Amino acid sequence: MKEEVTTRGSFTEALYNRASEYFTSVKSGKYATAGFYVKALVLIALYVSSYIYFIFYSRSFTELLLLAVLLGICHVFIPVNISHDAIHKAVSANNLINQLALFGFEITGSNSYMYRKKHLEAHYNKENGSKTIAIESQALLLQKRNADKKTNLHYIFYIFYAKYMIFIRDFALYFNSTETIPLKQFIKLFFFKAIYFFAFLVIPFIYIRLPW
Protein backbone atom coordinates (compact mmCIF):
# COMPACT_ATOMS: atom_id res chain seq x y z
CA MET A 1 0.00 0.00 0.00
CA LYS A 2 1.28 3.44 -0.89
CA GLU A 3 -0.21 5.17 2.13
CA GLU A 4 -0.02 3.82 5.66
CA VAL A 5 -3.57 3.79 6.96
CA THR A 6 -3.70 4.72 10.63
CA THR A 7 -7.22 6.12 11.02
CA ARG A 8 -10.60 5.70 9.39
CA GLY A 9 -10.26 9.20 7.97
CA SER A 10 -6.92 8.44 6.33
CA PHE A 11 -8.33 5.20 4.93
CA THR A 12 -11.24 7.07 3.33
CA GLU A 13 -8.90 9.69 1.92
CA ALA A 14 -6.60 7.03 0.50
CA LEU A 15 -9.57 5.21 -1.00
CA TYR A 16 -10.83 8.35 -2.73
CA ASN A 17 -7.36 9.16 -4.02
CA ARG A 18 -6.91 5.71 -5.51
CA ALA A 19 -10.36 5.77 -7.07
CA SER A 20 -9.52 9.13 -8.63
CA GLU A 21 -6.22 7.77 -9.94
CA TYR A 22 -7.99 4.78 -11.45
CA PHE A 23 -10.61 6.81 -13.29
CA THR A 24 -7.93 9.17 -14.56
CA SER A 25 -6.00 6.23 -15.98
CA VAL A 26 -8.85 4.49 -17.83
CA LYS A 27 -10.00 5.62 -21.26
CA SER A 28 -13.68 5.84 -20.35
CA GLY A 29 -13.02 8.19 -17.43
CA LYS A 30 -15.39 8.47 -14.48
CA TYR A 31 -18.58 8.93 -16.49
CA ALA A 32 -20.96 6.39 -17.99
CA THR A 33 -20.01 4.53 -21.15
CA ALA A 34 -22.24 3.77 -24.12
CA GLY A 35 -23.19 0.51 -22.42
CA PHE A 36 -24.86 2.46 -19.63
CA TYR A 37 -27.10 4.35 -22.05
CA VAL A 38 -28.05 1.14 -23.87
CA LYS A 39 -28.92 -0.46 -20.53
CA ALA A 40 -30.93 2.59 -19.48
CA LEU A 41 -32.93 2.65 -22.71
CA VAL A 42 -33.64 -1.08 -22.50
CA LEU A 43 -34.84 -0.83 -18.90
CA ILE A 44 -37.08 2.18 -19.58
CA ALA A 45 -38.50 0.57 -22.73
CA LEU A 46 -39.13 -2.67 -20.85
CA TYR A 47 -40.82 -0.79 -18.01
CA VAL A 48 -43.12 1.23 -20.27
CA SER A 49 -44.01 -1.65 -22.60
CA SER A 50 -44.68 -4.00 -19.67
CA TYR A 51 -46.99 -1.46 -18.07
CA ILE A 52 -48.93 -0.84 -21.30
CA TYR A 53 -49.36 -4.56 -21.93
CA PHE A 54 -50.26 -5.13 -18.27
CA ILE A 55 -53.05 -2.55 -18.38
CA PHE A 56 -54.49 -2.88 -21.87
CA TYR A 57 -53.64 -6.30 -23.29
CA SER A 58 -53.43 -8.85 -20.47
CA ARG A 59 -56.03 -11.55 -20.90
CA SER A 60 -55.18 -14.05 -18.19
CA PHE A 61 -54.07 -14.18 -14.59
CA THR A 62 -50.79 -15.80 -15.69
CA GLU A 63 -50.00 -12.87 -17.97
CA LEU A 64 -50.78 -10.41 -15.20
CA LEU A 65 -48.57 -12.27 -12.75
CA LEU A 66 -45.62 -12.46 -15.14
CA LEU A 67 -45.92 -8.79 -16.06
CA ALA A 68 -46.24 -7.81 -12.41
CA VAL A 69 -42.97 -9.63 -11.71
CA LEU A 70 -41.34 -7.86 -14.66
CA LEU A 71 -42.59 -4.48 -13.46
CA GLY A 72 -41.28 -5.27 -9.99
CA ILE A 73 -37.85 -6.05 -11.40
CA CYS A 74 -37.87 -2.75 -13.30
CA HIS A 75 -38.82 -0.96 -10.08
CA VAL A 76 -35.54 -2.17 -8.61
CA PHE A 77 -33.23 -2.06 -11.62
CA ILE A 78 -34.10 1.45 -12.83
CA PRO A 79 -33.29 3.26 -9.55
CA VAL A 80 -30.27 1.09 -8.79
CA ASN A 81 -28.74 0.91 -12.27
CA ILE A 82 -29.63 4.37 -13.60
CA SER A 83 -30.65 6.89 -10.96
CA HIS A 84 -28.14 5.81 -8.32
CA ASP A 85 -25.28 6.77 -10.64
CA ALA A 86 -26.94 10.13 -11.22
CA ILE A 87 -26.94 10.78 -7.47
CA HIS A 88 -23.15 10.67 -7.59
CA LYS A 89 -23.13 12.71 -10.84
CA ALA A 90 -21.40 9.79 -12.52
CA VAL A 91 -23.65 9.53 -15.57
CA SER A 92 -22.37 12.58 -17.41
CA ALA A 93 -20.37 15.77 -17.03
CA ASN A 94 -23.56 17.47 -18.22
CA ASN A 95 -25.64 18.07 -15.09
CA LEU A 96 -28.86 18.17 -17.12
CA ILE A 97 -28.36 14.51 -18.08
CA ASN A 98 -27.74 13.60 -14.45
CA GLN A 99 -30.93 15.41 -13.44
CA LEU A 100 -32.86 13.58 -16.15
CA ALA A 101 -31.52 10.22 -14.96
CA LEU A 102 -32.70 11.03 -11.43
CA PHE A 103 -36.29 10.87 -12.66
CA GLY A 104 -35.91 7.11 -12.58
CA PHE A 105 -36.85 7.46 -8.92
CA GLU A 106 -40.04 9.38 -9.69
CA ILE A 107 -41.32 6.97 -12.34
CA THR A 108 -40.84 4.04 -9.96
CA GLY A 109 -42.66 5.67 -7.06
CA SER A 110 -39.75 7.07 -5.09
CA ASN A 111 -38.48 10.64 -4.69
CA SER A 112 -35.15 11.73 -6.12
CA TYR A 113 -34.62 14.69 -3.79
CA MET A 114 -35.02 12.77 -0.55
CA TYR A 115 -33.37 9.59 -1.85
CA ARG A 116 -30.30 11.57 -2.92
CA LYS A 117 -30.15 13.48 0.36
CA LYS A 118 -30.44 10.39 2.56
CA HIS A 119 -28.20 8.26 0.37
CA LEU A 120 -25.33 10.75 0.52
CA GLU A 121 -25.84 11.16 4.27
CA ALA A 122 -25.63 7.38 4.62
CA HIS A 123 -22.34 7.34 2.73
CA TYR A 124 -20.98 9.99 5.09
CA ASN A 125 -22.16 8.13 8.20
CA LYS A 126 -20.75 4.79 7.04
CA GLU A 127 -17.43 6.39 6.17
CA ASN A 128 -17.34 7.78 9.70
CA GLY A 129 -18.06 4.43 11.28
CA SER A 130 -21.79 4.54 12.05
CA LYS A 131 -23.70 1.92 10.09
CA THR A 132 -26.66 2.16 12.48
CA ILE A 133 -27.13 5.88 11.84
CA ALA A 134 -26.61 5.26 8.12
CA ILE A 135 -29.51 2.80 8.08
CA GLU A 136 -31.87 4.58 10.48
CA SER A 137 -31.41 8.01 8.90
CA GLN A 138 -32.84 6.62 5.65
CA ALA A 139 -35.93 5.28 7.43
CA LEU A 140 -35.32 1.87 5.87
CA LEU A 141 -36.49 -0.04 8.94
CA LEU A 142 -40.07 -0.47 10.10
CA GLN A 143 -39.84 0.65 13.71
CA LYS A 144 -41.96 1.76 16.62
CA ARG A 145 -40.92 3.93 19.53
CA ASN A 146 -41.55 2.95 23.14
CA ALA A 147 -40.55 5.79 25.44
CA ASP A 148 -37.01 6.59 24.26
CA LYS A 149 -36.38 3.19 22.72
CA LYS A 150 -36.88 2.11 19.11
CA THR A 151 -37.77 -1.48 18.30
CA ASN A 152 -38.16 -3.14 14.92
CA LEU A 153 -41.60 -4.34 13.91
CA HIS A 154 -42.25 -8.03 13.30
CA TYR A 155 -40.98 -9.31 9.94
CA ILE A 156 -44.58 -9.94 8.81
CA PHE A 157 -44.96 -6.18 8.32
CA TYR A 158 -42.32 -6.30 5.58
CA ILE A 159 -44.91 -7.91 3.31
CA PHE A 160 -46.12 -4.32 2.86
CA TYR A 161 -42.60 -2.88 2.62
CA ALA A 162 -42.97 -1.66 -0.96
CA LYS A 163 -46.10 0.30 -0.06
CA TYR A 164 -44.30 1.77 2.94
CA MET A 165 -41.31 2.84 0.85
CA ILE A 166 -43.49 4.47 -1.80
CA PHE A 167 -46.44 5.96 0.09
CA ILE A 168 -45.18 6.57 3.64
CA ARG A 169 -41.40 6.84 3.91
CA ASP A 170 -40.85 9.88 1.69
CA PHE A 171 -43.68 11.84 3.31
CA ALA A 172 -42.37 10.99 6.77
CA LEU A 173 -38.87 12.12 5.84
CA TYR A 174 -40.15 15.35 4.31
CA PHE A 175 -42.41 16.36 7.17
CA ASN A 176 -40.02 15.25 9.92
CA SER A 177 -37.03 17.00 8.38
CA THR A 178 -35.34 19.60 10.57
CA GLU A 179 -33.94 21.31 7.48
CA THR A 180 -35.79 23.65 5.16
CA ILE A 181 -36.92 21.85 2.02
CA PRO A 182 -37.65 24.00 -1.07
CA LEU A 183 -41.34 24.37 -1.90
CA LYS A 184 -40.78 23.07 -5.43
CA GLN A 185 -39.60 19.77 -3.96
CA PHE A 186 -42.85 19.41 -2.01
CA ILE A 187 -44.79 20.13 -5.20
CA LYS A 188 -42.76 17.55 -7.10
CA LEU A 189 -43.26 15.02 -4.29
CA PHE A 190 -47.05 15.30 -4.31
CA PHE A 191 -47.30 15.58 -8.10
CA PHE A 192 -45.36 12.43 -8.94
CA LYS A 193 -46.77 10.43 -6.03
CA ALA A 194 -50.27 11.26 -7.30
CA ILE A 195 -49.36 10.17 -10.82
CA TYR A 196 -47.85 6.93 -9.53
CA PHE A 197 -50.86 6.24 -7.31
CA PHE A 198 -53.23 6.79 -10.22
CA ALA A 199 -51.11 4.70 -12.62
CA PHE A 200 -50.75 1.67 -10.36
CA LEU A 201 -53.72 1.76 -7.99
CA VAL A 202 -56.50 3.36 -10.03
CA ILE A 203 -56.02 2.68 -13.75
CA PRO A 204 -55.57 -1.10 -13.32
CA PHE A 205 -59.00 -1.39 -11.69
CA ILE A 206 -60.55 0.64 -14.50
CA TYR A 207 -59.10 -1.15 -17.51
CA ILE A 208 -58.21 -4.69 -16.48
CA ARG A 209 -61.07 -7.10 -17.08
CA LEU A 210 -60.55 -10.77 -16.32
CA PRO A 211 -63.00 -13.66 -16.12
CA TRP A 212 -62.29 -14.67 -12.51
PDB file of C-alpha atoms in Angstrom:
ATOM      1  CA  MET A   1       0.000   0.000   0.000  1.00  0.00           C
ATOM      2  CA  LYS A   2       1.276   3.444  -0.886  1.00  0.00           C
ATOM      3  CA  GLU A   3      -0.213   5.166   2.134  1.00  0.00           C
ATOM      4  CA  GLU A   4      -0.020   3.824   5.660  1.00  0.00           C
ATOM      5  CA  VAL A   5      -3.567   3.792   6.961  1.00  0.00           C
ATOM      6  CA  THR A   6      -3.699   4.719  10.629  1.00  0.00           C
ATOM      7  CA  THR A   7      -7.224   6.122  11.017  1.00  0.00           C
ATOM      8  CA  ARG A   8     -10.597   5.695   9.386  1.00  0.00           C
ATOM      9  CA  GLY A   9     -10.255   9.201   7.968  1.00  0.00           C
ATOM     10  CA  SER A  10      -6.920   8.439   6.332  1.00  0.00           C
ATOM     11  CA  PHE A  11      -8.333   5.197   4.934  1.00  0.00           C
ATOM     12  CA  THR A  12     -11.237   7.068   3.335  1.00  0.00           C
ATOM     13  CA  GLU A  13      -8.903   9.692   1.924  1.00  0.00           C
ATOM     14  CA  ALA A  14      -6.596   7.028   0.501  1.00  0.00           C
ATOM     15  CA  LEU A  15      -9.574   5.209  -1.002  1.00  0.00           C
ATOM     16  CA  TYR A  16     -10.834   8.347  -2.727  1.00  0.00           C
ATOM     17  CA  ASN A  17      -7.357   9.160  -4.024  1.00  0.00           C
ATOM     18  CA  ARG A  18      -6.912   5.706  -5.515  1.00  0.00           C
ATOM     19  CA  ALA A  19     -10.359   5.770  -7.073  1.00  0.00           C
ATOM     20  CA  SER A  20      -9.519   9.129  -8.629  1.00  0.00           C
ATOM     21  CA  GLU A  21      -6.220   7.772  -9.941  1.00  0.00           C
ATOM     22  CA  TYR A  22      -7.989   4.777 -11.455  1.00  0.00           C
ATOM     23  CA  PHE A  23     -10.611   6.813 -13.293  1.00  0.00           C
ATOM     24  CA  THR A  24      -7.928   9.169 -14.559  1.00  0.00           C
ATOM     25  CA  SER A  25      -5.995   6.231 -15.984  1.00  0.00           C
ATOM     26  CA  VAL A  26      -8.853   4.490 -17.829  1.00  0.00           C
ATOM     27  CA  LYS A  27     -10.000   5.619 -21.258  1.00  0.00           C
ATOM     28  CA  SER A  28     -13.685   5.843 -20.354  1.00  0.00           C
ATOM     29  CA  GLY A  29     -13.016   8.185 -17.428  1.00  0.00           C
ATOM     30  CA  LYS A  30     -15.392   8.470 -14.479  1.00  0.00           C
ATOM     31  CA  TYR A  31     -18.576   8.934 -16.486  1.00  0.00           C
ATOM     32  CA  ALA A  32     -20.958   6.391 -17.992  1.00  0.00           C
ATOM     33  CA  THR A  33     -20.009   4.532 -21.147  1.00  0.00           C
ATOM     34  CA  ALA A  34     -22.242   3.772 -24.122  1.00  0.00           C
ATOM     35  CA  GLY A  35     -23.193   0.509 -22.422  1.00  0.00           C
ATOM     36  CA  PHE A  36     -24.863   2.457 -19.629  1.00  0.00           C
ATOM     37  CA  TYR A  37     -27.098   4.345 -22.050  1.00  0.00           C
ATOM     38  CA  VAL A  38     -28.054   1.141 -23.865  1.00  0.00           C
ATOM     39  CA  LYS A  39     -28.917  -0.465 -20.528  1.00  0.00           C
ATOM     40  CA  ALA A  40     -30.929   2.586 -19.478  1.00  0.00           C
ATOM     41  CA  LEU A  41     -32.932   2.652 -22.708  1.00  0.00           C
ATOM     42  CA  VAL A  42     -33.638  -1.083 -22.502  1.00  0.00           C
ATOM     43  CA  LEU A  43     -34.844  -0.829 -18.898  1.00  0.00           C
ATOM     44  CA  ILE A  44     -37.077   2.176 -19.578  1.00  0.00           C
ATOM     45  CA  ALA A  45     -38.505   0.574 -22.728  1.00  0.00           C
ATOM     46  CA  LEU A  46     -39.128  -2.669 -20.846  1.00  0.00           C
ATOM     47  CA  TYR A  47     -40.821  -0.789 -18.012  1.00  0.00           C
ATOM     48  CA  VAL A  48     -43.121   1.232 -20.271  1.00  0.00           C
ATOM     49  CA  SER A  49     -44.011  -1.647 -22.596  1.00  0.00           C
ATOM     50  CA  SER A  50     -44.682  -3.996 -19.670  1.00  0.00           C
ATOM     51  CA  TYR A  51     -46.991  -1.458 -18.072  1.00  0.00           C
ATOM     52  CA  ILE A  52     -48.928  -0.845 -21.297  1.00  0.00           C
ATOM     53  CA  TYR A  53     -49.357  -4.563 -21.927  1.00  0.00           C
ATOM     54  CA  PHE A  54     -50.258  -5.127 -18.267  1.00  0.00           C
ATOM     55  CA  ILE A  55     -53.050  -2.554 -18.381  1.00  0.00           C
ATOM     56  CA  PHE A  56     -54.489  -2.880 -21.870  1.00  0.00           C
ATOM     57  CA  TYR A  57     -53.640  -6.299 -23.293  1.00  0.00           C
ATOM     58  CA  SER A  58     -53.431  -8.846 -20.469  1.00  0.00           C
ATOM     59  CA  ARG A  59     -56.033 -11.548 -20.905  1.00  0.00           C
ATOM     60  CA  SER A  60     -55.183 -14.047 -18.190  1.00  0.00           C
ATOM     61  CA  PHE A  61     -54.069 -14.178 -14.587  1.00  0.00           C
ATOM     62  CA  THR A  62     -50.792 -15.801 -15.689  1.00  0.00           C
ATOM     63  CA  GLU A  63     -49.998 -12.871 -17.972  1.00  0.00           C
ATOM     64  CA  LEU A  64     -50.783 -10.410 -15.205  1.00  0.00           C
ATOM     65  CA  LEU A  65     -48.571 -12.266 -12.755  1.00  0.00           C
ATOM     66  CA  LEU A  66     -45.615 -12.465 -15.142  1.00  0.00           C
ATOM     67  CA  LEU A  67     -45.915  -8.795 -16.063  1.00  0.00           C
ATOM     68  CA  ALA A  68     -46.238  -7.810 -12.407  1.00  0.00           C
ATOM     69  CA  VAL A  69     -42.965  -9.625 -11.712  1.00  0.00           C
ATOM     70  CA  LEU A  70     -41.337  -7.862 -14.659  1.00  0.00           C
ATOM     71  CA  LEU A  71     -42.589  -4.480 -13.462  1.00  0.00           C
ATOM     72  CA  GLY A  72     -41.281  -5.267  -9.993  1.00  0.00           C
ATOM     73  CA  ILE A  73     -37.846  -6.050 -11.404  1.00  0.00           C
ATOM     74  CA  CYS A  74     -37.867  -2.749 -13.301  1.00  0.00           C
ATOM     75  CA  HIS A  75     -38.822  -0.959 -10.076  1.00  0.00           C
ATOM     76  CA  VAL A  76     -35.537  -2.175  -8.614  1.00  0.00           C
ATOM     77  CA  PHE A  77     -33.232  -2.062 -11.624  1.00  0.00           C
ATOM     78  CA  ILE A  78     -34.104   1.452 -12.832  1.00  0.00           C
ATOM     79  CA  PRO A  79     -33.291   3.264  -9.554  1.00  0.00           C
ATOM     80  CA  VAL A  80     -30.267   1.090  -8.786  1.00  0.00           C
ATOM     81  CA  ASN A  81     -28.744   0.911 -12.270  1.00  0.00           C
ATOM     82  CA  ILE A  82     -29.626   4.367 -13.597  1.00  0.00           C
ATOM     83  CA  SER A  83     -30.645   6.887 -10.956  1.00  0.00           C
ATOM     84  CA  HIS A  84     -28.137   5.812  -8.319  1.00  0.00           C
ATOM     85  CA  ASP A  85     -25.280   6.774 -10.636  1.00  0.00           C
ATOM     86  CA  ALA A  86     -26.945  10.130 -11.223  1.00  0.00           C
ATOM     87  CA  ILE A  87     -26.944  10.775  -7.466  1.00  0.00           C
ATOM     88  CA  HIS A  88     -23.154  10.672  -7.589  1.00  0.00           C
ATOM     89  CA  LYS A  89     -23.125  12.714 -10.836  1.00  0.00           C
ATOM     90  CA  ALA A  90     -21.404   9.788 -12.518  1.00  0.00           C
ATOM     91  CA  VAL A  91     -23.653   9.527 -15.567  1.00  0.00           C
ATOM     92  CA  SER A  92     -22.368  12.579 -17.410  1.00  0.00           C
ATOM     93  CA  ALA A  93     -20.374  15.771 -17.032  1.00  0.00           C
ATOM     94  CA  ASN A  94     -23.560  17.471 -18.217  1.00  0.00           C
ATOM     95  CA  ASN A  95     -25.636  18.071 -15.086  1.00  0.00           C
ATOM     96  CA  LEU A  96     -28.858  18.167 -17.121  1.00  0.00           C
ATOM     97  CA  ILE A  97     -28.357  14.510 -18.081  1.00  0.00           C
ATOM     98  CA  ASN A  98     -27.741  13.601 -14.446  1.00  0.00           C
ATOM     99  CA  GLN A  99     -30.934  15.406 -13.443  1.00  0.00           C
ATOM    100  CA  LEU A 100     -32.862  13.580 -16.155  1.00  0.00           C
ATOM    101  CA  ALA A 101     -31.523  10.219 -14.960  1.00  0.00           C
ATOM    102  CA  LEU A 102     -32.702  11.035 -11.434  1.00  0.00           C
ATOM    103  CA  PHE A 103     -36.294  10.869 -12.660  1.00  0.00           C
ATOM    104  CA  GLY A 104     -35.912   7.110 -12.584  1.00  0.00           C
ATOM    105  CA  PHE A 105     -36.847   7.465  -8.919  1.00  0.00           C
ATOM    106  CA  GLU A 106     -40.037   9.381  -9.692  1.00  0.00           C
ATOM    107  CA  ILE A 107     -41.317   6.968 -12.335  1.00  0.00           C
ATOM    108  CA  THR A 108     -40.842   4.035  -9.963  1.00  0.00           C
ATOM    109  CA  GLY A 109     -42.662   5.673  -7.059  1.00  0.00           C
ATOM    110  CA  SER A 110     -39.747   7.073  -5.088  1.00  0.00           C
ATOM    111  CA  ASN A 111     -38.482  10.642  -4.693  1.00  0.00           C
ATOM    112  CA  SER A 112     -35.146  11.728  -6.118  1.00  0.00           C
ATOM    113  CA  TYR A 113     -34.616  14.695  -3.793  1.00  0.00           C
ATOM    114  CA  MET A 114     -35.016  12.767  -0.552  1.00  0.00           C
ATOM    115  CA  TYR A 115     -33.371   9.590  -1.847  1.00  0.00           C
ATOM    116  CA  ARG A 116     -30.304  11.568  -2.922  1.00  0.00           C
ATOM    117  CA  LYS A 117     -30.150  13.475   0.359  1.00  0.00           C
ATOM    118  CA  LYS A 118     -30.436  10.393   2.563  1.00  0.00           C
ATOM    119  CA  HIS A 119     -28.199   8.259   0.373  1.00  0.00           C
ATOM    120  CA  LEU A 120     -25.335  10.752   0.522  1.00  0.00           C
ATOM    121  CA  GLU A 121     -25.841  11.160   4.274  1.00  0.00           C
ATOM    122  CA  ALA A 122     -25.630   7.383   4.622  1.00  0.00           C
ATOM    123  CA  HIS A 123     -22.337   7.344   2.732  1.00  0.00           C
ATOM    124  CA  TYR A 124     -20.980   9.987   5.089  1.00  0.00           C
ATOM    125  CA  ASN A 125     -22.159   8.132   8.195  1.00  0.00           C
ATOM    126  CA  LYS A 126     -20.750   4.793   7.042  1.00  0.00           C
ATOM    127  CA  GLU A 127     -17.429   6.385   6.174  1.00  0.00           C
ATOM    128  CA  ASN A 128     -17.340   7.779   9.700  1.00  0.00           C
ATOM    129  CA  GLY A 129     -18.065   4.426  11.284  1.00  0.00           C
ATOM    130  CA  SER A 130     -21.787   4.542  12.054  1.00  0.00           C
ATOM    131  CA  LYS A 131     -23.703   1.918  10.089  1.00  0.00           C
ATOM    132  CA  THR A 132     -26.657   2.164  12.480  1.00  0.00           C
ATOM    133  CA  ILE A 133     -27.128   5.876  11.836  1.00  0.00           C
ATOM    134  CA  ALA A 134     -26.610   5.264   8.123  1.00  0.00           C
ATOM    135  CA  ILE A 135     -29.513   2.804   8.080  1.00  0.00           C
ATOM    136  CA  GLU A 136     -31.873   4.577  10.483  1.00  0.00           C
ATOM    137  CA  SER A 137     -31.406   8.009   8.897  1.00  0.00           C
ATOM    138  CA  GLN A 138     -32.837   6.625   5.649  1.00  0.00           C
ATOM    139  CA  ALA A 139     -35.935   5.278   7.430  1.00  0.00           C
ATOM    140  CA  LEU A 140     -35.324   1.875   5.872  1.00  0.00           C
ATOM    141  CA  LEU A 141     -36.495  -0.036   8.942  1.00  0.00           C
ATOM    142  CA  LEU A 142     -40.074  -0.475  10.105  1.00  0.00           C
ATOM    143  CA  GLN A 143     -39.836   0.645  13.711  1.00  0.00           C
ATOM    144  CA  LYS A 144     -41.965   1.757  16.618  1.00  0.00           C
ATOM    145  CA  ARG A 145     -40.916   3.928  19.533  1.00  0.00           C
ATOM    146  CA  ASN A 146     -41.548   2.952  23.139  1.00  0.00           C
ATOM    147  CA  ALA A 147     -40.548   5.794  25.435  1.00  0.00           C
ATOM    148  CA  ASP A 148     -37.010   6.589  24.259  1.00  0.00           C
ATOM    149  CA  LYS A 149     -36.383   3.189  22.719  1.00  0.00           C
ATOM    150  CA  LYS A 150     -36.884   2.108  19.111  1.00  0.00           C
ATOM    151  CA  THR A 151     -37.771  -1.478  18.298  1.00  0.00           C
ATOM    152  CA  ASN A 152     -38.158  -3.142  14.924  1.00  0.00           C
ATOM    153  CA  LEU A 153     -41.602  -4.343  13.913  1.00  0.00           C
ATOM    154  CA  HIS A 154     -42.250  -8.034  13.297  1.00  0.00           C
ATOM    155  CA  TYR A 155     -40.984  -9.305   9.944  1.00  0.00           C
ATOM    156  CA  ILE A 156     -44.578  -9.939   8.815  1.00  0.00           C
ATOM    157  CA  PHE A 157     -44.959  -6.178   8.322  1.00  0.00           C
ATOM    158  CA  TYR A 158     -42.321  -6.295   5.585  1.00  0.00           C
ATOM    159  CA  ILE A 159     -44.911  -7.905   3.312  1.00  0.00           C
ATOM    160  CA  PHE A 160     -46.115  -4.319   2.858  1.00  0.00           C
ATOM    161  CA  TYR A 161     -42.598  -2.877   2.625  1.00  0.00           C
ATOM    162  CA  ALA A 162     -42.967  -1.657  -0.964  1.00  0.00           C
ATOM    163  CA  LYS A 163     -46.104   0.299  -0.063  1.00  0.00           C
ATOM    164  CA  TYR A 164     -44.305   1.765   2.937  1.00  0.00           C
ATOM    165  CA  MET A 165     -41.308   2.844   0.854  1.00  0.00           C
ATOM    166  CA  ILE A 166     -43.488   4.470  -1.799  1.00  0.00           C
ATOM    167  CA  PHE A 167     -46.441   5.958   0.091  1.00  0.00           C
ATOM    168  CA  ILE A 168     -45.183   6.567   3.644  1.00  0.00           C
ATOM    169  CA  ARG A 169     -41.401   6.837   3.914  1.00  0.00           C
ATOM    170  CA  ASP A 170     -40.854   9.876   1.691  1.00  0.00           C
ATOM    171  CA  PHE A 171     -43.680  11.840   3.306  1.00  0.00           C
ATOM    172  CA  ALA A 172     -42.374  10.992   6.775  1.00  0.00           C
ATOM    173  CA  LEU A 173     -38.866  12.118   5.840  1.00  0.00           C
ATOM    174  CA  TYR A 174     -40.154  15.350   4.306  1.00  0.00           C
ATOM    175  CA  PHE A 175     -42.412  16.365   7.170  1.00  0.00           C
ATOM    176  CA  ASN A 176     -40.017  15.252   9.919  1.00  0.00           C
ATOM    177  CA  SER A 177     -37.031  17.001   8.384  1.00  0.00           C
ATOM    178  CA  THR A 178     -35.336  19.596  10.570  1.00  0.00           C
ATOM    179  CA  GLU A 179     -33.940  21.306   7.477  1.00  0.00           C
ATOM    180  CA  THR A 180     -35.788  23.652   5.158  1.00  0.00           C
ATOM    181  CA  ILE A 181     -36.916  21.855   2.016  1.00  0.00           C
ATOM    182  CA  PRO A 182     -37.653  23.997  -1.066  1.00  0.00           C
ATOM    183  CA  LEU A 183     -41.341  24.371  -1.904  1.00  0.00           C
ATOM    184  CA  LYS A 184     -40.775  23.072  -5.435  1.00  0.00           C
ATOM    185  CA  GLN A 185     -39.596  19.769  -3.963  1.00  0.00           C
ATOM    186  CA  PHE A 186     -42.850  19.412  -2.014  1.00  0.00           C
ATOM    187  CA  ILE A 187     -44.791  20.131  -5.200  1.00  0.00           C
ATOM    188  CA  LYS A 188     -42.758  17.551  -7.102  1.00  0.00           C
ATOM    189  CA  LEU A 189     -43.257  15.023  -4.294  1.00  0.00           C
ATOM    190  CA  PHE A 190     -47.053  15.303  -4.311  1.00  0.00           C
ATOM    191  CA  PHE A 191     -47.302  15.582  -8.102  1.00  0.00           C
ATOM    192  CA  PHE A 192     -45.356  12.427  -8.935  1.00  0.00           C
ATOM    193  CA  LYS A 193     -46.772  10.427  -6.026  1.00  0.00           C
ATOM    194  CA  ALA A 194     -50.268  11.263  -7.299  1.00  0.00           C
ATOM    195  CA  ILE A 195     -49.357  10.168 -10.824  1.00  0.00           C
ATOM    196  CA  TYR A 196     -47.845   6.932  -9.531  1.00  0.00           C
ATOM    197  CA  PHE A 197     -50.862   6.244  -7.306  1.00  0.00           C
ATOM    198  CA  PHE A 198     -53.227   6.789 -10.224  1.00  0.00           C
ATOM    199  CA  ALA A 199     -51.106   4.704 -12.617  1.00  0.00           C
ATOM    200  CA  PHE A 200     -50.749   1.665 -10.363  1.00  0.00           C
ATOM    201  CA  LEU A 201     -53.717   1.760  -7.988  1.00  0.00           C
ATOM    202  CA  VAL A 202     -56.503   3.355 -10.033  1.00  0.00           C
ATOM    203  CA  ILE A 203     -56.015   2.683 -13.752  1.00  0.00           C
ATOM    204  CA  PRO A 204     -55.567  -1.104 -13.323  1.00  0.00           C
ATOM    205  CA  PHE A 205     -59.001  -1.386 -11.692  1.00  0.00           C
ATOM    206  CA  ILE A 206     -60.553   0.643 -14.497  1.00  0.00           C
ATOM    207  CA  TYR A 207     -59.098  -1.150 -17.505  1.00  0.00           C
ATOM    208  CA  ILE A 208     -58.211  -4.690 -16.475  1.00  0.00           C
ATOM    209  CA  ARG A 209     -61.071  -7.098 -17.075  1.00  0.00           C
ATOM    210  CA  LEU A 210     -60.546 -10.767 -16.323  1.00  0.00           C
ATOM    211  CA  PRO A 211     -62.999 -13.661 -16.117  1.00  0.00           C
ATOM    212  CA  TRP A 212     -62.294 -14.667 -12.511  1.00  0.00           C
TER     213      TRP A 212
END
